[in-house]
């Protein structure tokens, strides 16, 4: 680990000293120790790829496997296996999202390459980029968004939705972007093989000419590189200098908003964004892209439209939260966040389905898993100002668990009194604020 960290610091130092330099020699740093660290950082409990090899099986002869992997990667004989595609539920309905599952060995090699690329691009990526980066998180993006929107009294929020971004990344443009900083033949050859590896679904292999499968270890950094050049750098170098007022970009992977103090600036950028993306093979969703008047409302903003000429405040969504204006207990207008209705409905639906499918398991086993699920929900959605949504989630979890415990047999014996006694023995975690990074009171 120390050897890997030393090499990464050396790469980062060179990248910072020479922001225009393209690295032609990086792969020599990748040795068996480097791959062993990549193996350590790779999840071992994930689903298997097309070869069916598990992490446990691969680890039985780890050093031999890693040496073979290293030799094949550097000699050019490594063949990237197709990605196994599965579909996971996207919402409470029948909509699904495709996820690619690489073979375990492929994950290790992708992780090793990411470990070489990250020190370079961490020096290049802009401040407003938060997705899939070291020491950065969605909650930091939310904090930054809160601060910049409060600084302009709400301002104008440009919500932009990129249609099927991961499926439409143009390979030719991506290679051009990578060449700005990376010209190492081993790395570019490997990335090319992953882009062209193909996708296996229902026993058939297809070879998409564009896109990067979601689920691949290398996909997030490739997506960040693509949007760094298409959006972030363009925004900083071409957009900001032309604006009359203040403007900020907050991006987490392909989810982003722009915050403007001036409506004129916002409308100018809204007009040019589709043309900018089209130039690089991307499309903006016309129905999900909109300009939101998020200016601070009057103190009577809760009145119905027309009561006193007050402007009804608008809301917008980002990273699973709805952002809205309200007043705190002192009567001061503030911006708060609550769980999006669709996300809350999805979480509740997921709990209900789990309780139904696992209702016959022993109660202690059910309880252990439910506690994990509830705490996981609080770990993300437990932010300042979201207490009502958290309480609703907690209430629905309790109701769902009792409902399906009552249907374990035909007697329907789980009365509410009996259930309350059970909850004293197996209490579900109470709602809690995990991320109080912004004082809103």
Coordinates of C-alpha atoms in Angstrom, one line a residue:
X1 CA 0.0 0.0 0.0
X2 CA 2.8 2.5 0.9
X3 CA 4.5 1.7 -2.4
X4 CA 1.3 2.4 -4.3
X5 CA 0.7 5.6 -2.5
X6 CA 4.2 6.8 -3.2
X7 CA 3.8 6.2 -6.9
X8 CA 0.4 7.9 -7.0
X9 CA 1.8 11.0 -5.2
X10 CA 4.6 11.1 -7.8
X11 CA 2.0 11.0 -10.6
X12 CA -0.1 13.7 -9.0
X13 CA 2.9 15.9 -8.5
X14 CA 3.8 15.6 -12.2
X15 CA 0.2 16.2 -13.3
X16 CA 0.0 19.4 -11.2
X17 CA 3.4 20.7 -12.3
X18 CA 2.6 20.2 -16.0
X19 CA -1.1 20.6 -16.6
X20 CA -0.6 20.4 -20.4
X21 CA 1.6 17.3 -20.3
X22 CA 0.4 14.0 -21.8
X23 CA 1.7 11.0 -19.9
X24 CA 3.4 8.5 -22.3
X25 CA 4.7 6.1 -19.6
X26 CA 2.5 5.0 -16.8
X27 CA 2.0 1.2 -17.1
X28 CA 5.6 0.5 -15.9
X29 CA 4.4 1.5 -12.4
X30 CA 1.8 -1.3 -12.5
X31 CA 3.4 -4.4 -11.0
X32 CA 2.2 -7.4 -9.0
X33 CA 2.1 -5.3 -5.8
X34 CA 0.0 -2.7 -7.6
X35 CA -2.4 -5.4 -8.8
X36 CA -2.6 -6.9 -5.3
X37 CA -3.7 -3.5 -3.9
X38 CA -6.2 -3.3 -6.8
X39 CA -7.5 -6.7 -5.7
X40 CA -7.8 -5.5 -2.1
X41 CA -9.9 -2.5 -3.3
X42 CA -12.2 -4.6 -5.4
X43 CA -15.5 -5.8 -3.9
X44 CA -15.6 -9.5 -3.3
X45 CA -19.3 -9.9 -2.7
X46 CA -20.5 -8.7 -6.1
X47 CA -22.2 -10.8 -8.8
X48 CA -20.0 -12.9 -11.1
X49 CA -19.3 -12.0 -14.7
X50 CA -19.7 -14.1 -17.8
X51 CA -16.9 -16.5 -16.8
X52 CA -18.6 -17.4 -13.5
X53 CA -15.4 -17.0 -11.5
X54 CA -16.0 -15.7 -7.9
X55 CA -13.6 -13.6 -5.9
X56 CA -13.0 -16.5 -3.6
X57 CA -12.0 -18.8 -6.4
X58 CA -9.7 -16.2 -7.9
X59 CA -8.0 -15.6 -4.6
X60 CA -7.0 -19.2 -4.0
X61 CA -4.0 -18.7 -6.3
X62 CA -3.8 -15.0 -6.1
X63 CA -0.2 -14.3 -6.9
X64 CA -0.1 -16.6 -9.8
X65 CA -3.3 -15.1 -11.2
X66 CA -2.1 -11.6 -10.7
X67 CA 1.3 -12.3 -12.4
X68 CA -0.5 -13.9 -15.4
X69 CA -2.9 -10.9 -15.5
X70 CA 0.0 -8.4 -15.5
X71 CA 1.9 -10.3 -18.2
X72 CA -1.2 -10.4 -20.5
X73 CA -2.1 -6.7 -19.8
X74 CA 1.4 -5.4 -20.7
X75 CA 2.0 -7.8 -23.7
X76 CA -1.3 -6.8 -25.3
X77 CA -2.6 -10.4 -25.2
X78 CA -5.3 -9.6 -22.5
X79 CA -8.8 -10.1 -23.9
X80 CA -11.5 -8.2 -22.2
X81 CA -14.5 -10.5 -21.7
X82 CA -18.0 -9.2 -22.5
X83 CA -19.9 -7.5 -19.7
X84 CA -22.9 -9.5 -18.4
X85 CA -25.9 -7.2 -18.4
X86 CA -28.7 -7.4 -15.9
X87 CA -31.6 -5.2 -15.2
X88 CA -32.4 -3.8 -11.8
X89 CA -35.6 -2.0 -10.7
X90 CA -35.5 1.7 -11.2
X91 CA -38.7 2.7 -9.5
X92 CA -41.8 1.3 -7.9
X93 CA -43.2 0.3 -11.3
X94 CA -41.9 -2.0 -14.0
X95 CA -39.1 0.4 -15.1
X96 CA -35.6 -1.0 -14.9
X97 CA -32.0 0.2 -15.3
X98 CA -29.4 -1.9 -17.2
X99 CA -26.2 -2.6 -15.2
X100 CA -23.1 -4.2 -16.6
X101 CA -21.2 -6.8 -14.5
X102 CA -17.6 -7.4 -15.6
X103 CA -15.7 -10.6 -14.8
X104 CA -13.9 -10.4 -11.4
X105 CA -10.4 -10.5 -13.0
X106 CA -11.5 -7.7 -15.3
X107 CA -12.7 -5.7 -12.3
X108 CA -9.2 -6.0 -10.7
X109 CA -7.5 -4.8 -13.9
X110 CA -9.9 -2.0 -14.3
X111 CA -9.3 -0.9 -10.7
X112 CA -5.5 -1.0 -11.3
X113 CA -5.9 1.3 -14.3
X114 CA -8.2 3.6 -12.4
X115 CA -5.5 3.9 -9.7
X116 CA -3.1 5.2 -12.4
X117 CA -5.6 7.6 -13.9
X118 CA -7.0 9.1 -10.7
X119 CA -3.9 11.0 -9.5
X120 CA -3.8 12.7 -12.9
X121 CA -7.4 13.7 -13.2
X122 CA -7.8 14.7 -9.6
X123 CA -5.5 17.6 -10.5
X124 CA -7.6 18.5 -13.6
X125 CA -11.2 18.0 -12.5
X126 CA -13.0 21.2 -11.5
X127 CA -14.3 22.1 -8.0
X128 CA -17.9 21.7 -9.0
X129 CA -17.5 18.0 -9.9
X130 CA -18.3 15.6 -7.0
X131 CA -19.3 12.2 -8.5
X132 CA -17.1 9.1 -8.1
X133 CA -14.1 11.1 -6.9
X134 CA -11.8 10.5 -3.9
X135 CA -12.9 12.2 -0.7
X136 CA -16.0 13.6 -2.4
X137 CA -19.6 12.7 -2.0
X138 CA -23.1 13.5 -2.9
X139 CA -23.6 15.2 0.5
X140 CA -20.7 17.5 -0.3
X141 CA -22.4 18.4 -3.6
X142 CA -25.6 19.1 -1.7
X143 CA -23.8 21.3 0.8
X144 CA -22.1 23.3 -2.1
X145 CA -25.4 23.7 -3.8
X146 CA -27.1 24.9 -0.7
X147 CA -24.4 27.5 -0.1
X148 CA -24.2 28.9 -3.6
X149 CA -28.0 29.1 -4.0
X150 CA -28.3 30.8 -0.6
X151 CA -25.6 33.3 -1.7
X152 CA -27.8 34.4 -4.6
X153 CA -31.0 34.3 -2.7
X154 CA -32.1 31.2 -4.6
X155 CA -31.5 32.6 -8.0
X156 CA -32.4 30.7 -11.2
X157 CA -31.7 27.0 -11.3
X158 CA -31.1 25.3 -14.7
X159 CA -31.9 21.6 -14.4
X160 CA -30.4 19.6 -17.2
X161 CA -31.1 16.0 -18.0
X162 CA -28.7 14.2 -20.4
X163 CA -30.7 11.5 -22.2
X164 CA -29.1 8.0 -21.6
X165 CA -25.7 9.5 -21.0
X166 CA -23.8 6.3 -20.2
X167 CA -25.3 4.5 -23.2
X168 CA -24.4 7.3 -25.7
X169 CA -20.8 8.3 -24.8
X170 CA -19.0 8.7 -28.1
X171 CA -16.0 6.5 -28.2
X172 CA -14.0 8.6 -30.7
X173 CA -14.5 11.8 -28.6
X174 CA -13.6 9.9 -25.4
X175 CA -10.3 8.7 -26.9
X176 CA -9.5 12.3 -28.1
X177 CA -10.2 13.6 -24.6
X178 CA -8.0 10.9 -23.0
X179 CA -5.1 11.7 -25.3
X180 CA -4.9 15.2 -23.8
X181 CA -3.4 13.5 -20.7
X182 CA -2.7 9.8 -21.3
X183 CA -0.8 8.4 -24.3
X184 CA 0.6 5.3 -22.6
X185 CA 0.0 2.5 -25.2
X186 CA -0.8 -0.2 -22.6
X187 CA -3.5 1.9 -20.9
X188 CA -5.1 3.3 -24.1
X189 CA -5.1 -0.2 -25.5
X190 CA -6.8 -1.7 -22.4
X191 CA -9.4 1.1 -22.3
X192 CA -10.1 0.5 -26.0
X193 CA -10.7 -3.2 -25.3
X194 CA -13.1 -2.4 -22.5
X195 CA -15.1 0.0 -24.7
X196 CA -15.4 -2.7 -27.4
X197 CA -15.7 -5.7 -25.2
X198 CA -19.4 -6.2 -25.9
X199 CA -22.4 -6.9 -23.8
X200 CA -23.9 -10.4 -23.1
X201 CA -27.6 -10.5 -22.4
X202 CA -29.9 -13.6 -22.7
X203 CA -27.0 -15.6 -24.0
X204 CA -26.3 -13.2 -26.9
X205 CA -23.3 -10.8 -27.3
X206 CA -23.7 -7.4 -28.9
X207 CA -21.1 -4.8 -29.6
X208 CA -22.4 -1.3 -29.1
X209 CA -20.5 1.4 -31.0
X210 CA -21.0 3.9 -28.2
X211 CA -21.5 4.0 -24.5
X212 CA -19.8 2.8 -21.3
X213 CA -21.7 0.1 -19.3
X214 CA -22.9 1.3 -15.9
X215 CA -21.4 -1.0 -13.3
X216 CA -17.9 -1.2 -14.7
X217 CA -15.1 -0.1 -12.4
X218 CA -13.5 2.1 -15.1
X219 CA -16.8 3.6 -16.3
X220 CA -17.1 6.4 -13.7
X221 CA -13.7 8.0 -14.3
X222 CA -14.2 7.7 -18.1
X223 CA -17.6 9.4 -17.7
X224 CA -16.0 12.1 -15.6
X225 CA -13.3 12.7 -18.2
X226 CA -15.9 13.0 -20.9
X227 CA -18.0 15.5 -19.0
X228 CA -14.9 17.4 -17.8
X229 CA -14.1 18.4 -21.4
X230 CA -17.7 18.7 -22.7
X231 CA -19.2 20.5 -19.7
X232 CA -17.0 21.5 -16.8
X233 CA -14.0 23.1 -18.6
X234 CA -16.3 24.7 -21.2
X235 CA -18.4 26.1 -18.4
X236 CA -15.4 27.5 -16.5
X237 CA -13.6 28.9 -19.6
X238 CA -16.3 29.9 -22.0
X239 CA -19.5 30.4 -20.0
X240 CA -18.5 32.1 -16.7
X241 CA -16.4 34.9 -18.3
X242 CA -19.5 35.9 -20.4
X243 CA -22.0 36.0 -17.6
X244 CA -23.2 39.3 -16.1
X245 CA -24.0 37.8 -12.7
X246 CA -22.8 35.0 -10.5
X247 CA -23.1 31.5 -11.7
X248 CA -22.1 28.0 -10.3
X249 CA -22.1 24.5 -11.7
X250 CA -22.7 21.5 -9.3
X251 CA -22.3 18.1 -11.0
X252 CA -22.4 14.6 -9.6
X253 CA -21.6 12.2 -12.5
X254 CA -24.2 13.0 -15.2
X255 CA -26.6 14.7 -12.7
X256 CA -26.0 18.5 -12.5
X257 CA -27.6 21.9 -12.1
X258 CA -26.5 25.4 -12.7
X259 CA -27.2 28.2 -10.3
X260 CA -27.6 31.8 -11.8
X261 CA -28.1 35.1 -10.1
X262 CA -29.4 36.5 -13.4
X263 CA -32.4 35.2 -15.4
X264 CA -30.8 36.6 -18.6
X265 CA -27.6 34.6 -18.1
X266 CA -29.6 31.4 -17.3
X267 CA -31.7 31.7 -20.5
X268 CA -28.6 32.3 -22.6
X269 CA -27.0 29.1 -21.3
X270 CA -30.2 27.1 -21.5
X271 CA -30.4 28.0 -25.2
X272 CA -26.8 27.0 -26.0
X273 CA -26.5 23.8 -23.8
X274 CA -28.3 21.5 -26.3
X275 CA -26.0 22.6 -29.1
X276 CA -22.9 22.1 -27.0
X277 CA -23.9 18.5 -26.1
X278 CA -25.1 17.7 -29.6
X279 CA -21.6 18.5 -30.8
X280 CA -20.3 15.6 -28.8
X281 CA -23.0 13.1 -29.5
X282 CA -25.2 13.8 -26.4
X283 CA -28.8 14.8 -26.3
X284 CA -30.6 16.9 -23.7
X285 CA -34.0 15.6 -22.6
X286 CA -36.4 18.4 -23.6
X287 CA -39.1 17.5 -21.0
X288 CA -36.8 17.0 -18.1
X289 CA -34.6 20.1 -18.8
X290 CA -36.1 23.3 -17.4
X291 CA -35.3 26.6 -15.9
X292 CA -36.6 27.0 -12.3
X293 CA -37.4 30.4 -10.8
X294 CA -36.0 29.6 -7.4
X295 CA -35.7 33.2 -6.1
X296 CA -36.4 33.7 -2.5
X297 CA -40.2 34.2 -2.1
X298 CA -42.0 36.6 0.1
X299 CA -42.8 35.6 3.7
X300 CA -46.4 34.9 2.6
X301 CA -45.3 32.3 0.1
X302 CA -47.6 29.7 1.4
X303 CA -50.7 31.6 0.4
X304 CA -52.6 30.5 -2.7
X305 CA -51.7 32.2 -5.9
X306 CA -53.5 35.5 -6.3
X307 CA -54.2 36.1 -2.6
X308 CA -51.8 39.1 -2.4
X309 CA -49.8 39.0 -5.6
X310 CA -47.2 36.8 -4.0
X311 CA -45.1 34.6 -6.2
X312 CA -45.5 30.9 -5.5
X313 CA -42.0 29.4 -4.9
X314 CA -40.8 26.6 -7.3
X315 CA -38.8 23.6 -6.4
X316 CA -36.2 21.4 -8.1
X317 CA -34.7 18.0 -7.6
X318 CA -31.1 16.8 -7.4
X319 CA -29.5 13.7 -6.0
X320 CA -32.7 12.2 -4.6
X321 CA -33.8 15.4 -2.8
X322 CA -36.4 18.1 -3.5
X323 CA -35.0 21.6 -2.7
X324 CA -37.6 24.2 -1.6
X325 CA -38.0 27.4 0.3
X326 CA -39.6 27.4 3.7
X327 CA -39.4 29.3 7.0
X328 CA -37.6 28.0 10.2
X329 CA -39.0 28.4 13.7
X330 CA -37.7 31.9 13.9
X331 CA -39.6 32.9 10.8
X332 CA -36.5 33.2 8.6
X333 CA -36.7 32.0 5.0
X334 CA -34.3 29.2 4.3
X335 CA -33.7 26.5 1.7
X336 CA -34.4 23.0 2.8
X337 CA -34.2 19.5 1.3
X338 CA -36.6 16.6 1.6
X339 CA -36.6 13.1 0.1
X340 CA -38.0 13.2 -3.5
X341 CA -41.5 11.7 -3.6
X342 CA -40.4 9.1 -6.2
X343 CA -37.4 8.1 -4.1
X344 CA -39.4 7.8 -0.9
X345 CA -42.1 5.7 -2.7
X346 CA -39.3 3.5 -4.2
X347 CA -37.7 2.9 -0.8
X348 CA -41.1 2.1 0.8
X349 CA -42.0 -0.3 -2.1
X350 CA -38.6 -2.0 -1.7
X351 CA -39.2 -2.6 2.0
X352 CA -42.7 -3.9 1.4
X353 CA -41.4 -6.3 -1.3
X354 CA -38.6 -7.5 1.0
X355 CA -41.0 -8.1 3.9
X356 CA -43.3 -10.1 1.7
X357 CA -40.6 -12.3 0.3
X358 CA -38.9 -12.9 3.7
X359 CA -42.0 -13.1 5.9
X360 CA -41.4 -16.8 6.7
X361 CA -37.8 -16.4 7.9
X362 CA -37.1 -16.3 11.6
X363 CA -37.9 -13.0 13.2
X364 CA -34.4 -12.4 14.5
X365 CA -33.0 -12.9 11.0
X366 CA -35.6 -10.6 9.5
X367 CA -34.9 -8.0 12.1
X368 CA -31.2 -8.0 11.5
X369 CA -31.6 -7.4 7.8
X370 CA -34.3 -4.7 8.3
X371 CA -32.1 -2.8 10.6
X372 CA -29.4 -2.8 7.9
X373 CA -31.9 -1.5 5.4
X374 CA -33.3 1.2 7.6
X375 CA -29.9 2.4 8.7
X376 CA -28.7 2.5 5.1
X377 CA -31.7 4.8 4.3
X378 CA -30.9 7.1 7.1
X379 CA -27.2 7.1 6.1
X380 CA -28.1 8.8 2.8
X381 CA -31.4 10.7 3.4
X382 CA -30.7 11.6 7.1
X383 CA -29.8 15.3 6.4
X384 CA -30.8 18.4 8.3
X385 CA -34.4 19.4 7.5
X386 CA -35.6 16.0 6.3
X387 CA -37.1 14.8 9.5
X388 CA -40.7 14.5 8.2
X389 CA -39.7 12.2 5.3
X390 CA -37.5 10.1 7.6
X391 CA -40.4 9.7 10.0
X392 CA -42.7 8.7 7.2
X393 CA -40.2 6.1 6.0
X394 CA -39.9 4.7 9.6
X395 CA -43.6 4.5 10.0
X396 CA -44.1 2.7 6.7
X397 CA -41.4 0.2 7.6
X398 CA -43.1 -0.6 10.8
X399 CA -46.5 -1.0 9.1
X400 CA -45.1 -3.2 6.3
X401 CA -43.3 -5.5 8.7
X402 CA -46.4 -6.0 10.8
X403 CA -48.6 -6.5 7.7
X404 CA -46.5 -9.4 6.3
X405 CA -45.8 -10.9 9.7
X406 CA -49.6 -11.1 10.1
X407 CA -49.7 -13.1 6.9
X408 CA -47.2 -15.8 7.8
X409 CA -50.1 -18.2 8.3
X410 CA -53.8 -18.2 7.9
X411 CA -54.5 -17.3 11.6
X412 CA -53.6 -13.6 11.1
X413 CA -52.4 -13.4 14.7
X414 CA -50.0 -10.4 14.6
X415 CA -52.3 -7.9 16.2
X416 CA -51.0 -4.4 16.9
X417 CA -50.7 -5.0 20.6
X418 CA -48.7 -8.1 19.9
X419 CA -46.6 -6.2 17.4
X420 CA -45.9 -3.4 19.8
X421 CA -44.6 -6.0 22.3
X422 CA -42.4 -7.5 19.5
X423 CA -41.0 -4.0 18.7
X424 CA -39.9 -3.6 22.3
X425 CA -37.7 -6.7 21.9
X426 CA -36.7 -5.9 18.3
X427 CA -36.9 -2.1 18.0
X428 CA -36.3 -0.6 14.6
X429 CA -33.8 2.3 14.4
X430 CA -35.5 5.6 15.0
X431 CA -35.0 8.4 12.3
X432 CA -31.8 10.3 12.8
X433 CA -29.9 13.1 11.2
X434 CA -26.6 11.8 10.0
X435 CA -25.4 14.7 7.9
X436 CA -25.9 18.1 9.7
X437 CA -23.4 19.9 7.5
X438 CA -25.5 23.0 7.1
X439 CA -27.2 25.0 9.9
X440 CA -30.7 25.9 8.8
X441 CA -32.1 26.9 12.1

